[in-house]
Short mmCIF file of C-alpha atoms in Angstrom, two decimals:
data_model
loop_
_atom_site.label_atom_id
_atom_site.label_comp_id
_atom_site.label_asym_id
_atom_site.label_seq_id
_atom_site.Cartn_x
_atom_site.Cartn_y
_atom_site.Cartn_z
CA MET A 1 -30.12 9.89 -0.84
CA ASP A 2 -32.88 9.24 1.78
CA LEU A 3 -34.52 6.23 -0.41
CA PHE A 4 -30.53 4.82 -1.02
CA SER A 5 -31.03 4.16 3.13
CA HIS A 6 -34.92 2.96 3.18
CA SER A 7 -33.69 0.59 0.44
CA TRP A 8 -30.58 -0.53 1.80
CA ALA A 9 -31.90 -0.38 5.24
CA ALA A 10 -34.81 -2.71 3.71
CA LEU A 11 -32.51 -4.99 2.25
CA ARG A 12 -30.56 -5.76 5.27
CA ALA A 13 -33.53 -6.26 7.11
CA ALA A 14 -34.62 -8.72 4.78
CA VAL A 15 -31.47 -10.50 5.68
CA ALA A 16 -31.13 -10.18 8.76
CA GLU A 17 -34.95 -12.04 8.93
CA LEU A 18 -33.56 -15.45 6.99
CA PRO A 19 -33.56 -18.92 8.72
CA ASP A 20 -30.31 -20.52 8.63
CA GLN A 21 -31.35 -22.93 5.98
CA ASP A 22 -32.76 -20.18 3.34
CA PHE A 23 -28.91 -19.64 2.47
CA GLU A 24 -28.80 -22.66 1.00
CA ARG A 25 -31.78 -21.58 -1.10
CA PRO A 26 -31.36 -20.22 -4.87
CA SER A 27 -31.25 -16.55 -5.36
CA GLY A 28 -32.67 -15.11 -8.66
CA CYS A 29 -29.05 -14.80 -9.49
CA THR A 30 -28.29 -17.29 -12.04
CA GLY A 31 -25.74 -19.85 -10.33
CA TRP A 32 -25.85 -18.34 -7.02
CA LEU A 33 -27.01 -19.55 -3.74
CA VAL A 34 -28.74 -17.32 -1.00
CA ARG A 35 -25.60 -16.92 0.71
CA ASP A 36 -23.85 -15.89 -1.96
CA LEU A 37 -26.26 -13.23 -2.74
CA VAL A 38 -25.54 -11.87 1.21
CA SER A 39 -21.33 -12.12 0.28
CA HIS A 40 -21.84 -10.00 -2.69
CA LEU A 41 -24.26 -7.04 -0.81
CA VAL A 42 -20.73 -7.14 1.86
CA ILE A 43 -18.47 -6.35 -1.19
CA ASP A 44 -21.31 -3.69 -2.37
CA ALA A 45 -21.50 -2.45 0.95
CA GLN A 46 -17.35 -2.19 1.24
CA ASP A 47 -17.53 -0.37 -2.25
CA VAL A 48 -19.89 1.90 -1.21
CA LEU A 49 -17.73 3.24 1.77
CA ILE A 50 -15.07 2.86 -0.49
CA THR A 51 -16.26 5.70 -3.00
CA LEU A 52 -17.62 8.13 -0.66
CA ALA A 53 -13.90 7.99 0.41
CA THR A 54 -12.64 8.41 -3.30
CA PRO A 55 -13.46 12.65 -3.55
CA ALA A 56 -13.18 14.11 -7.71
CA GLY A 57 -11.96 17.29 -8.86
CA THR A 58 -13.21 17.22 -12.02
CA GLU A 59 -16.51 17.29 -13.67
CA PRO A 60 -18.93 14.29 -13.69
CA THR A 61 -18.88 11.71 -16.71
CA VAL A 62 -22.17 9.84 -15.74
CA ASN A 63 -25.48 10.15 -14.20
CA ALA A 64 -27.40 7.92 -12.26
CA VAL A 65 -28.47 6.19 -15.16
CA THR A 66 -25.73 6.24 -17.01
CA TYR A 67 -23.51 4.83 -14.78
CA TRP A 68 -25.22 1.76 -15.78
CA ARG A 69 -23.53 -0.09 -18.26
CA VAL A 70 -25.37 -2.29 -20.59
CA GLN A 71 -23.34 -5.38 -21.48
CA ASP A 72 -24.22 -7.72 -24.22
CA ARG A 73 -24.52 -10.94 -22.21
CA PRO A 74 -25.91 -12.10 -18.50
CA PRO A 75 -23.66 -12.99 -16.71
CA THR A 76 -21.43 -16.10 -16.60
CA GLY A 77 -19.87 -16.41 -12.94
CA GLU A 78 -16.40 -17.64 -14.68
CA ASP A 79 -15.48 -13.82 -14.21
CA PRO A 80 -12.47 -13.86 -11.44
CA LEU A 81 -14.54 -11.84 -9.26
CA ASP A 82 -17.79 -13.56 -9.02
CA ALA A 83 -15.86 -16.96 -8.75
CA LEU A 84 -14.51 -15.13 -5.60
CA THR A 85 -17.35 -13.98 -4.37
CA VAL A 86 -18.47 -17.61 -3.77
CA ARG A 87 -15.84 -18.88 -1.96
CA LEU A 88 -15.66 -16.06 0.37
CA ALA A 89 -19.37 -16.93 1.02
CA ALA A 90 -18.29 -20.83 1.23
CA ALA A 91 -15.91 -19.86 3.67
CA TYR A 92 -18.37 -18.20 6.37
CA GLN A 93 -19.82 -21.62 7.30
CA GLU A 94 -22.57 -20.54 9.28
CA PRO A 95 -24.70 -17.65 7.89
CA GLY A 96 -24.48 -16.00 11.25
CA LEU A 97 -21.15 -14.80 10.98
CA LEU A 98 -22.17 -13.57 7.30
CA THR A 99 -25.35 -11.76 8.42
CA PHE A 100 -23.44 -9.94 11.05
CA HIS A 101 -19.98 -9.01 8.29
CA LEU A 102 -23.49 -7.66 6.34
CA ASP A 103 -24.30 -5.69 9.62
CA ASP A 104 -21.73 -4.43 10.40
CA VAL A 105 -20.26 -2.85 7.04
CA GLY A 106 -23.29 -2.31 5.92
CA SER A 107 -24.54 -0.25 8.64
CA ALA A 108 -21.44 2.12 8.04
CA ALA A 109 -22.45 2.34 4.07
CA GLY A 110 -25.43 3.65 5.10
CA ARG A 111 -24.27 6.08 8.09
CA ALA A 112 -21.25 6.87 5.41
CA ALA A 113 -24.29 7.87 2.98
CA GLU A 114 -26.17 10.04 5.42
CA LEU A 115 -23.10 11.87 6.23
CA ALA A 116 -22.08 12.69 2.76
CA ASP A 117 -22.50 15.85 1.28
CA PRO A 118 -25.13 15.22 -1.76
CA GLY A 119 -23.75 17.82 -4.38
CA ALA A 120 -19.39 16.52 -3.77
CA ARG A 121 -18.24 14.53 -6.57
CA VAL A 122 -16.51 10.99 -5.80
CA SER A 123 -14.98 8.65 -8.67
CA THR A 124 -15.47 4.79 -9.40
CA ARG A 125 -15.54 3.10 -12.09
CA GLY A 126 -13.09 5.07 -13.75
CA GLU A 127 -16.06 7.99 -14.28
CA VAL A 128 -17.07 10.53 -12.10
CA LEU A 129 -20.47 11.61 -10.60
CA THR A 130 -22.24 13.04 -7.80
CA VAL A 131 -22.54 11.85 -4.58
CA ALA A 132 -26.84 12.27 -4.98
CA ASP A 133 -26.57 10.58 -8.27
CA TYR A 134 -24.26 7.95 -7.21
CA LEU A 135 -26.71 6.94 -4.81
CA THR A 136 -29.71 7.16 -6.60
CA ALA A 137 -27.97 4.37 -8.91
CA TYR A 138 -27.75 2.47 -5.80
CA VAL A 139 -31.01 2.60 -5.42
CA LEU A 140 -31.29 0.75 -8.34
CA GLU A 141 -28.95 -2.32 -7.24
CA TRP A 142 -30.67 -2.33 -3.98
CA THR A 143 -34.06 -3.14 -5.10
CA LEU A 144 -32.94 -5.96 -8.01
CA HIS A 145 -31.13 -7.50 -5.48
CA HIS A 146 -33.19 -7.68 -2.77
CA LEU A 147 -35.72 -9.60 -6.01
CA ASP A 148 -32.83 -11.59 -6.10
CA LEU A 149 -32.60 -12.74 -2.22
CA ILE A 150 -36.36 -13.48 -2.08
CA ALA A 151 -36.92 -15.05 -5.56
CA HIS A 152 -37.52 -18.39 -3.95
CA LEU A 153 -38.41 -17.54 -1.01
CA PRO A 154 -42.52 -16.62 -0.52
CA GLY A 155 -43.42 -14.64 2.05
CA ALA A 156 -40.47 -12.87 2.28
CA ALA A 157 -40.73 -9.17 2.11
CA GLU A 158 -40.58 -6.85 -0.50
CA PRO A 159 -38.41 -3.92 -1.22
CA PRO A 160 -40.66 -0.64 -0.65
CA PRO A 161 -42.88 0.46 -3.27
CA GLU A 162 -40.59 3.94 -3.90
CA GLY A 163 -37.56 1.28 -4.56
CA LEU A 164 -39.55 -0.20 -6.62
CA ALA A 165 -40.97 2.79 -8.54
CA ARG A 166 -37.53 4.94 -8.58
CA SER A 167 -35.83 1.45 -10.23
CA ARG A 168 -38.85 1.12 -12.92
CA ALA A 169 -38.33 4.41 -14.01
CA MET A 170 -34.31 4.34 -13.97
CA LEU A 171 -34.89 1.23 -16.44
CA GLU A 172 -37.07 2.60 -18.68
CA GLN A 173 -34.30 5.73 -18.99
CA ILE A 174 -31.95 3.02 -19.56
CA ALA A 175 -33.77 1.48 -22.22
CA GLY A 176 -35.22 4.39 -23.89
CA ALA A 177 -38.51 3.05 -23.68
CA ALA A 178 -41.54 2.63 -20.92
CA PHE A 179 -42.82 -0.51 -20.21
CA PRO A 180 -46.68 -1.22 -20.48
CA ALA A 181 -49.01 0.08 -17.61
CA SER A 182 -50.23 -3.44 -17.04
CA PHE A 183 -46.68 -4.47 -15.93
CA SER A 184 -46.42 -3.82 -12.33
CA ASP A 185 -43.23 -2.56 -11.20
CA LYS A 186 -41.76 -6.01 -9.87
CA ASP A 187 -42.62 -7.26 -13.48
CA ALA A 188 -41.43 -4.79 -14.87
CA LEU A 189 -37.91 -4.90 -13.13
CA VAL A 190 -37.47 -9.12 -13.40
CA VAL A 191 -38.66 -9.52 -17.32
CA GLY A 192 -36.26 -6.27 -18.03
CA THR A 193 -33.40 -6.97 -16.39
CA GLY A 194 -33.93 -11.19 -17.40
CA ARG A 195 -34.27 -12.22 -14.53
CA ARG A 196 -38.03 -14.17 -15.97
CA ALA A 197 -38.69 -14.77 -19.36
CA PRO A 198 -42.12 -12.25 -20.08
CA THR A 199 -44.52 -14.30 -20.78
CA ASP A 200 -46.60 -14.31 -24.40
CA ALA A 201 -49.24 -12.26 -23.39
CA GLU A 202 -46.66 -9.50 -21.84
CA ARG A 203 -44.14 -10.17 -25.14
CA ALA A 204 -46.93 -8.86 -27.21
CA GLU A 205 -47.26 -6.60 -24.80
CA LEU A 206 -44.15 -5.15 -24.93
CA GLY A 207 -44.04 -5.06 -29.04
CA GLY A 208 -41.45 -3.32 -30.46
CA SER A 209 -39.50 -2.89 -26.91
CA ALA A 210 -39.27 -6.88 -26.90
CA GLY A 211 -36.63 -6.90 -29.23
CA LYS A 212 -34.30 -4.55 -26.71
CA LEU A 213 -34.67 -6.57 -23.83
CA PRO A 214 -33.26 -8.12 -21.27
CA LEU A 215 -30.78 -5.19 -20.27
CA PHE A 216 -27.52 -7.35 -18.59
CA LEU A 217 -26.12 -4.59 -16.16
CA GLY A 218 -23.55 -3.84 -14.81
#
């Protein structure tokens, strides 16, 4: 749970430090500008608040790793929620309004996570899992989106090393195979999720695992 808070605080701080012009730059999410990604983070924060306020009385059906669903294709932007995210981002008009909303809702989500009982069970997406597993799953969400945020912003602060390492470990569990030791945590995540194509050398190192990649998580 501490890692959730650390990763989330680092991502929100990275957004807060962006100059206005960077909101019009492309993000690491295909088809989304940085402003669209930040709008998505507002929705993510709302989801955290909703889930933590949705107790469940049955046994967990998923954990931090199995929470993630592997899709057979990357997002196309045609999903109604994806399209709504872009329209919402454009409606803010000024980046300051968007960052204010993220700070407002994001801070509340962070406080709710800190106050939550790790062993309590919550329900989301038709599944049940413990609060600890839910928040751990979101370490991967925050870390990947932090990488998306800075994908085309040289010099921007990167995700915390602990979040990168934990996210890599989760992605390896999802993939059912470890990435080569020569891969940095960042490279394992961006290559493993299709955010960057592997180089020829990386593909050779991946060997048979290359055929399992990329993993499109939803």
